Short mmCIF file of C-alpha atoms in Angstrom, two decimals:
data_model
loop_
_atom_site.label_atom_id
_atom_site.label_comp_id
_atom_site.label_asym_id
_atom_site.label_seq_id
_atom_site.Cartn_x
_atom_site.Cartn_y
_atom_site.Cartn_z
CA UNK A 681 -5.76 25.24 6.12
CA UNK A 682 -4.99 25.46 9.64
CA UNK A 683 -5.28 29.24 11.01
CA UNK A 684 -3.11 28.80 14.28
CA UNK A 685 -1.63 25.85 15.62
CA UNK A 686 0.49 25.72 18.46
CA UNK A 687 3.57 24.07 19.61
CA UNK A 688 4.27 23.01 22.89
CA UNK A 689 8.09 21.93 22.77
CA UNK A 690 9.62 23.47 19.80
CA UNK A 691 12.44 20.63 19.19
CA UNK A 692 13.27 18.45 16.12
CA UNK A 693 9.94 16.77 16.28
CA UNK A 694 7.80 20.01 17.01
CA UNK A 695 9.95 22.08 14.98
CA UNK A 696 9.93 20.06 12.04
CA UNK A 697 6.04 19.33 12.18
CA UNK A 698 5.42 23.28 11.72
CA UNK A 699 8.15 23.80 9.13
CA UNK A 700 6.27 20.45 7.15
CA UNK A 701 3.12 22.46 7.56
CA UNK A 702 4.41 25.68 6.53
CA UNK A 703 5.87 24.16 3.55
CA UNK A 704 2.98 22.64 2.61
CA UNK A 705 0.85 25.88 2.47
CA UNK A 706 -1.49 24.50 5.32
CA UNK A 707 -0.99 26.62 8.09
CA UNK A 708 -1.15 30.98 8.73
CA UNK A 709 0.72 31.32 11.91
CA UNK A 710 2.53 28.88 14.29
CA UNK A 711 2.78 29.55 17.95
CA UNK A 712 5.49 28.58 20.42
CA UNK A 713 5.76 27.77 23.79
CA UNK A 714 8.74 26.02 25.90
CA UNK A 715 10.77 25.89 29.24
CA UNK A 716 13.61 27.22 27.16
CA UNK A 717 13.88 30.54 26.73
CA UNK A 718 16.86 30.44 24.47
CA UNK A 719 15.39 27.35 22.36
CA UNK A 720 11.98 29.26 22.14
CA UNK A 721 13.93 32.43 20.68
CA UNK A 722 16.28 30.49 18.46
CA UNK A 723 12.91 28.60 17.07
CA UNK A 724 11.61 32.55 16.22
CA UNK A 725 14.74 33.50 15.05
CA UNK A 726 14.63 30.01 12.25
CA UNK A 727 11.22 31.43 11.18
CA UNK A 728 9.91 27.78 12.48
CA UNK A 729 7.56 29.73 14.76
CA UNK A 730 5.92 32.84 13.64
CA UNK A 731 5.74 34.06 17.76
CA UNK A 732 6.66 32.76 21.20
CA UNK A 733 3.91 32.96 24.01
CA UNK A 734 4.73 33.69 27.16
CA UNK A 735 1.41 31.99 28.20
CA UNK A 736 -0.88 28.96 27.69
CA UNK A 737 -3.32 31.68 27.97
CA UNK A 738 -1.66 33.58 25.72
CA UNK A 739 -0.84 31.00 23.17
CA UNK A 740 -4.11 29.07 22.97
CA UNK A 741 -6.16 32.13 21.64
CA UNK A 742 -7.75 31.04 18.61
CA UNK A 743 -5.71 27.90 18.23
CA UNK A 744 -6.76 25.08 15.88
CA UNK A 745 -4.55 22.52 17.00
CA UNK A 746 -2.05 21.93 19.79
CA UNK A 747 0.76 19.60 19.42
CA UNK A 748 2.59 18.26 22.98
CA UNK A 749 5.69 17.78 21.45
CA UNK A 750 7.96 17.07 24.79
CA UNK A 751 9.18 14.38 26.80
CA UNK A 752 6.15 12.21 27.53
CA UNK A 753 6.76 12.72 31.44
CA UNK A 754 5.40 16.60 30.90
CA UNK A 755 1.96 15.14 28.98
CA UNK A 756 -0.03 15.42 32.54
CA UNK A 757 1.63 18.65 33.94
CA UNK A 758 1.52 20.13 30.16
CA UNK A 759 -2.20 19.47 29.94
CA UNK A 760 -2.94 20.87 33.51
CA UNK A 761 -1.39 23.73 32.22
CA UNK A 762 -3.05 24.51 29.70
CA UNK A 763 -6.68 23.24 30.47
CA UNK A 764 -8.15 26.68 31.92
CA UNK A 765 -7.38 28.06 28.63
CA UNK A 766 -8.16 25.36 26.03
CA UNK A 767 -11.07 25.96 23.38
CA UNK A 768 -14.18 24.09 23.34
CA UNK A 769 -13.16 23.59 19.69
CA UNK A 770 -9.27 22.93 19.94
CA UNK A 771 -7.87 19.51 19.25
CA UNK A 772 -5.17 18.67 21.18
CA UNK A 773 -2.95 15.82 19.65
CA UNK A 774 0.52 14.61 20.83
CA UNK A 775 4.00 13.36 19.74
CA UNK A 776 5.00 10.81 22.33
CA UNK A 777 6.95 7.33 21.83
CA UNK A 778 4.74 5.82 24.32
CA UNK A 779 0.95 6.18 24.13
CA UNK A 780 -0.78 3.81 27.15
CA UNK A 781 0.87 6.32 29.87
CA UNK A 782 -0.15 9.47 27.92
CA UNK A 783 -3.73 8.70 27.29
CA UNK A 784 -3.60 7.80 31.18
CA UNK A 785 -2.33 10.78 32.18
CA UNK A 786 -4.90 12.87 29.37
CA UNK A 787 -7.52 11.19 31.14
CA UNK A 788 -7.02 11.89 34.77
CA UNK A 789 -6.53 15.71 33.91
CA UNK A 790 -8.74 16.43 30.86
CA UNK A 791 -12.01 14.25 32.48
CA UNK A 792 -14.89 14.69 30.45
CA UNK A 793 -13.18 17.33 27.86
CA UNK A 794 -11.11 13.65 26.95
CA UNK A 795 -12.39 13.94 23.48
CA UNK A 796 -10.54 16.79 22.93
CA UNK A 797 -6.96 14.53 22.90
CA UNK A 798 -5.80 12.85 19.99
CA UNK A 799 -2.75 10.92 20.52
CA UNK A 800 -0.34 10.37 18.08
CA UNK A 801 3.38 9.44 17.44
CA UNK A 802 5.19 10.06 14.06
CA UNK A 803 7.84 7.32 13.84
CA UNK A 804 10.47 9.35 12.45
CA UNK A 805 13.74 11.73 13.95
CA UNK A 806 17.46 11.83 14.20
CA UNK A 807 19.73 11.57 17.29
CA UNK A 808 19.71 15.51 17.23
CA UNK A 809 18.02 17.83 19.22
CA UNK A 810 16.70 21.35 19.36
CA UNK A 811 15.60 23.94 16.43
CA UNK A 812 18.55 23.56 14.67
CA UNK A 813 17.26 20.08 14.11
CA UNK A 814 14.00 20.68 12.55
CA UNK A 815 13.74 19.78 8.90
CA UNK A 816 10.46 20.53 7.04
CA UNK A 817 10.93 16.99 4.84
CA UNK A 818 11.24 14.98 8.06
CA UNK A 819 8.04 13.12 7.78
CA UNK A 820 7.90 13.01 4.00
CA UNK A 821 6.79 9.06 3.54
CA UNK A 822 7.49 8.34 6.82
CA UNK A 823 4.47 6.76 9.25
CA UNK A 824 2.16 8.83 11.51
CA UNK A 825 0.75 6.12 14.11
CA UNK A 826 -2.58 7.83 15.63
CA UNK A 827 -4.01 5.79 18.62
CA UNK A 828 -7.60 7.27 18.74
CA UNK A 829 -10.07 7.21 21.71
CA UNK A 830 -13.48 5.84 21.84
CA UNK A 831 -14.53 9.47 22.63
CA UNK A 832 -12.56 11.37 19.72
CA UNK A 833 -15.12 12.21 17.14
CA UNK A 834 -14.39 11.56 13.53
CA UNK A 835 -13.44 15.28 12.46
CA UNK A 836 -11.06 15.57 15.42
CA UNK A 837 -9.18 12.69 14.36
CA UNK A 838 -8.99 13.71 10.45
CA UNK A 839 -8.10 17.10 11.75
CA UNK A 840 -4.54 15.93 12.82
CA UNK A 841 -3.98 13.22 10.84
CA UNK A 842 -4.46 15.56 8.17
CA UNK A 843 -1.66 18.16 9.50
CA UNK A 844 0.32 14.96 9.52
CA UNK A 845 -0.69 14.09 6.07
CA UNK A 846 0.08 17.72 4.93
CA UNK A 847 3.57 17.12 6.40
CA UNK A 848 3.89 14.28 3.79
CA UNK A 849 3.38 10.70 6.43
CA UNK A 850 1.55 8.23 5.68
CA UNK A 851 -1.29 7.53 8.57
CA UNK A 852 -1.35 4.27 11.14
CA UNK A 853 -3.62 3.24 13.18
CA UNK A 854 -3.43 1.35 16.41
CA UNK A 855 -4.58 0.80 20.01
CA UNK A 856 -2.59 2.71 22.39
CA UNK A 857 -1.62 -0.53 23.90
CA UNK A 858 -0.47 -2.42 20.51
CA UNK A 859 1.49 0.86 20.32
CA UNK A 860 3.18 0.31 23.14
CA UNK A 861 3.76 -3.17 22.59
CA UNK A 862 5.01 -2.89 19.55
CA UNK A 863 7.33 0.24 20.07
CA UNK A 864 9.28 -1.51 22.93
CA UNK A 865 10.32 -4.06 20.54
CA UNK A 866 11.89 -1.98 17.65
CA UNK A 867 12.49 0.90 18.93
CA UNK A 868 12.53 1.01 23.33
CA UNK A 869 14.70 -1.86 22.94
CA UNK A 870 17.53 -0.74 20.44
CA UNK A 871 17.68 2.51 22.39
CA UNK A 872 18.72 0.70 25.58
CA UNK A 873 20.73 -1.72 23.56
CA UNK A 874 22.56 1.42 21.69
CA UNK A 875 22.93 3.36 25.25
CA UNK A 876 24.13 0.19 27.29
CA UNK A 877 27.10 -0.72 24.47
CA UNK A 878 28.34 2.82 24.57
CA UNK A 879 28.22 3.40 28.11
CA UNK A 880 29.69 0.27 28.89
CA UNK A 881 32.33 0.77 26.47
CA UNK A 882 33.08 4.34 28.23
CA UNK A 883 33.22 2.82 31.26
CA UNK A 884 36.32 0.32 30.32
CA UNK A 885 40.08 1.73 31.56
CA UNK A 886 41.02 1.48 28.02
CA UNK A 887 38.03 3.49 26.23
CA UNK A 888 40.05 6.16 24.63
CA UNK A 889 41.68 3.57 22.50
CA UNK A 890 38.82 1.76 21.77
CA UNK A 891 36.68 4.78 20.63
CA UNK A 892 39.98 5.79 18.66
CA UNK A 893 39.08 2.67 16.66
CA UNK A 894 35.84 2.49 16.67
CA UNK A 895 34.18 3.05 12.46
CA UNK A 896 31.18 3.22 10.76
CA UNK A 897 30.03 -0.36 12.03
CA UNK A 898 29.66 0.80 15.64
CA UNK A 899 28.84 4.59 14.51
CA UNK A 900 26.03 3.28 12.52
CA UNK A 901 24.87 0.82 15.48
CA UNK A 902 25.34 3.59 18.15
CA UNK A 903 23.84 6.55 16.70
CA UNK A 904 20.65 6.59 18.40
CA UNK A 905 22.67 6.78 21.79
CA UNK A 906 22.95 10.70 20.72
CA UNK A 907 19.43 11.26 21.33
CA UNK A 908 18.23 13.28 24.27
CA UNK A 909 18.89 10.91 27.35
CA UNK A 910 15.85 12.40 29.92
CA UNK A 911 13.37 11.79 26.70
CA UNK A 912 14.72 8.33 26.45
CA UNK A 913 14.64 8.12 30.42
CA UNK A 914 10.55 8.94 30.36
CA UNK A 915 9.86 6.18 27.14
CA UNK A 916 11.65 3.45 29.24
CA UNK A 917 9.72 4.18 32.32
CA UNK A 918 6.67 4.68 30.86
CA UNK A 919 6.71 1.65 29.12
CA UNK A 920 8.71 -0.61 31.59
CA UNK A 921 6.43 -3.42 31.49
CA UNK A 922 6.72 -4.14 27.90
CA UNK A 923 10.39 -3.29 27.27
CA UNK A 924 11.34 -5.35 30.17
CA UNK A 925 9.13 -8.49 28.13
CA UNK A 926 11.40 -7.33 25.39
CA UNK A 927 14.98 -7.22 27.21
CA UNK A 928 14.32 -10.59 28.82
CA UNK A 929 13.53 -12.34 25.56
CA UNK A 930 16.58 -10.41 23.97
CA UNK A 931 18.64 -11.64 26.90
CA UNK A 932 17.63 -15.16 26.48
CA UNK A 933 19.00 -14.55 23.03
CA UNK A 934 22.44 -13.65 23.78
CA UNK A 935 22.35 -16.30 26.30
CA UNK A 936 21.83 -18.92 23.16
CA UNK A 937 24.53 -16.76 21.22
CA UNK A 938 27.33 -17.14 23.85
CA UNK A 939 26.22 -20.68 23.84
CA UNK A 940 26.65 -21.33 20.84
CA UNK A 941 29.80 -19.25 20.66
CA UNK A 942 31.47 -21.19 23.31
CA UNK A 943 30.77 -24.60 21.57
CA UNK A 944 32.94 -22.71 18.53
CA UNK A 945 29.20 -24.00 16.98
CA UNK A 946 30.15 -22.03 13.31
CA UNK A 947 27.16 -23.58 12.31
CA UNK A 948 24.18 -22.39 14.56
CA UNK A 949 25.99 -18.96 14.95
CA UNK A 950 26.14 -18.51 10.85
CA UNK A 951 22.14 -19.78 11.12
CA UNK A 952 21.35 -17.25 13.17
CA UNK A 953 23.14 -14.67 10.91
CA UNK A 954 21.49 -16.25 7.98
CA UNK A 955 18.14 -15.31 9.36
CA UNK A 956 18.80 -11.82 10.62
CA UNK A 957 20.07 -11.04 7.65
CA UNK A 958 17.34 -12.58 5.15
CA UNK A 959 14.50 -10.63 7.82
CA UNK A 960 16.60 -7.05 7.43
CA UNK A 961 16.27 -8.01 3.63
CA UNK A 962 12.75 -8.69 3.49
CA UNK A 963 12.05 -5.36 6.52
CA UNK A 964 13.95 -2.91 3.97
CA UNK A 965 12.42 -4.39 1.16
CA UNK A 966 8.66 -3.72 2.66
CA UNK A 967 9.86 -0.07 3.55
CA UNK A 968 10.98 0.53 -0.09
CA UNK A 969 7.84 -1.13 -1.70
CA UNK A 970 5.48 0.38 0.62
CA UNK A 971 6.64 3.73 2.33
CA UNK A 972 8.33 5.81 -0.82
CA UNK A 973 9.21 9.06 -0.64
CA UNK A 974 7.48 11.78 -2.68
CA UNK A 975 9.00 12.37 -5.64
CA UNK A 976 11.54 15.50 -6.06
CA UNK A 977 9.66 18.90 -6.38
CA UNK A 978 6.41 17.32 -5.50
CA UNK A 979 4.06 18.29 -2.35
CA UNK A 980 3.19 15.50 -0.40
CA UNK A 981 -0.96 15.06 -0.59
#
């Protein structure tokens, strides 16, 4: 049982990771704290937050845990913030798609109170944004990825990946940089991908009758390309030098497609296909075997 945890960024992901909590029985009171004044009162007014501070000082009184739960540009001015007023015993643990800039930035402003940061990333969400987002099953058999530190001690890290447990996901761990490296591949990488096809289609003279025919196909490709566009902004900077290893392997891809393509080679095209499709098979099949959901009615452990 957590006795006060607070959120900095109360969002889908924050939102959601103190409604899984509360849910769960595992917290007594959740704490809020944004740039948004109207997100921070809507959050109150959902009952996903039992108070907003006005205040790190305010907020940090007593607190457990403190998840960072913004766009991972904010991790060093977040943690600046709050620093003067953090707890010798307060974990703070983070959200972030990208983990290699955020333990860089936790380490120039934390110094030697380092051990105090936990970084984490759960891999799950939804194009939508805000409190109205927040689901309390969000990370119910979904993956937490923690990235510890050589300086975290051993109760700090079971401290949140226990929160995450409580919020039903399954714990990872990796090295902040085989994070990173793997993140930009299935997940940096689509998002660019799924932002690039739309704008560019928005950007052609004819777009309202293309997007008047556009179905499920392209809604089901293009639906990440609804998710906040200055987080999305941050995770491609942060971790340019990866995702641009990514695009230019993906590009030399396409380049072999359009090859291919303009040989009318139905053979090598239908090969590639072949393969993409047995690998989906296989990737879904692994999820289903390994990552189920809790069953109905039953609190995750």
């Amino acid at each position: 049982m957590l006795n006060k945890i607070v959120i900095v960024g109360v969002g889908l992901i924050g939102g959601s990771f103190a409604l899984g909590l509360k849910a769960a029985g595992a917290v007594r009171r959740v704490v809020g704290i944004g740039r948004e004044p109207q997100a921070m009162a809507r959050a109150l007014e959902l009952g996903i937050v039992d108070e907003v501070a006005a205040s790190y000082e305010e907020a940090l009184q007593g607190a457990s845990l403190v998840l960072l739960a913004a766009p991972v540009a904010q991790t060093g001015p977040i943690l600046a913030a709050l620093l003067p007023h953090l707890g010798a015993r307060t974990v703070v643990t983070d959200a972030g798609s990208t983990k290699s800039d955020v333990v860089a930035a936790a380490r120039e402003v934390l110094g030697e109170r380092i051990h105090q940061f936990v970084p984490g990333h759960p891999i799950a969400g939804s194009e939508s944004n805000g409190p109205d987002a927040a689901l309390a099953t969000l990370y119910r058999g979904k993956k937490a990825v923690l990235t510890p530190l050589p300086e975290n001690a051993d109760d700090a890290v079971e401290l949140v990946a226990g929160a995450w447990r409580a919020c039903g996901a399954l714990i990872h761990m990796l090295s902040p940089e085989d994070h990173d490296r793997v993140f930009a591949a299935v997940s940096h990488l689509p998002h660019l991908l799924a932002y690039a096809l739309v704008d560019d289609i928005a950007a052609k003279p004819h777009a309202d009758l293309l997007f008047q025919y556009a179905a499920s196909g392209f809604r089901d490709f293009t639906r990440i390309a609804g998710s906040s566009p200055e987080m999305w902004r941050d995770i491609s900077l942060a971790n340019q030098a990866a995702l641009l290893t990514e695009l230019d392997a993906y590009l030399a891809q396409l380049t072999t497609l359009r090859a291919h393509l303009a040989a009318s080679d139905g053979a090598a095209l239908e090969a590639v296909y072949a393969n993409a499709q047995r690998a989906r098979r296989e990737w879904i099949e692994a999820i289903e075997a390994g990552s189920p959901p809790p069953p109905p009615n039953q609190e995750p452990e």
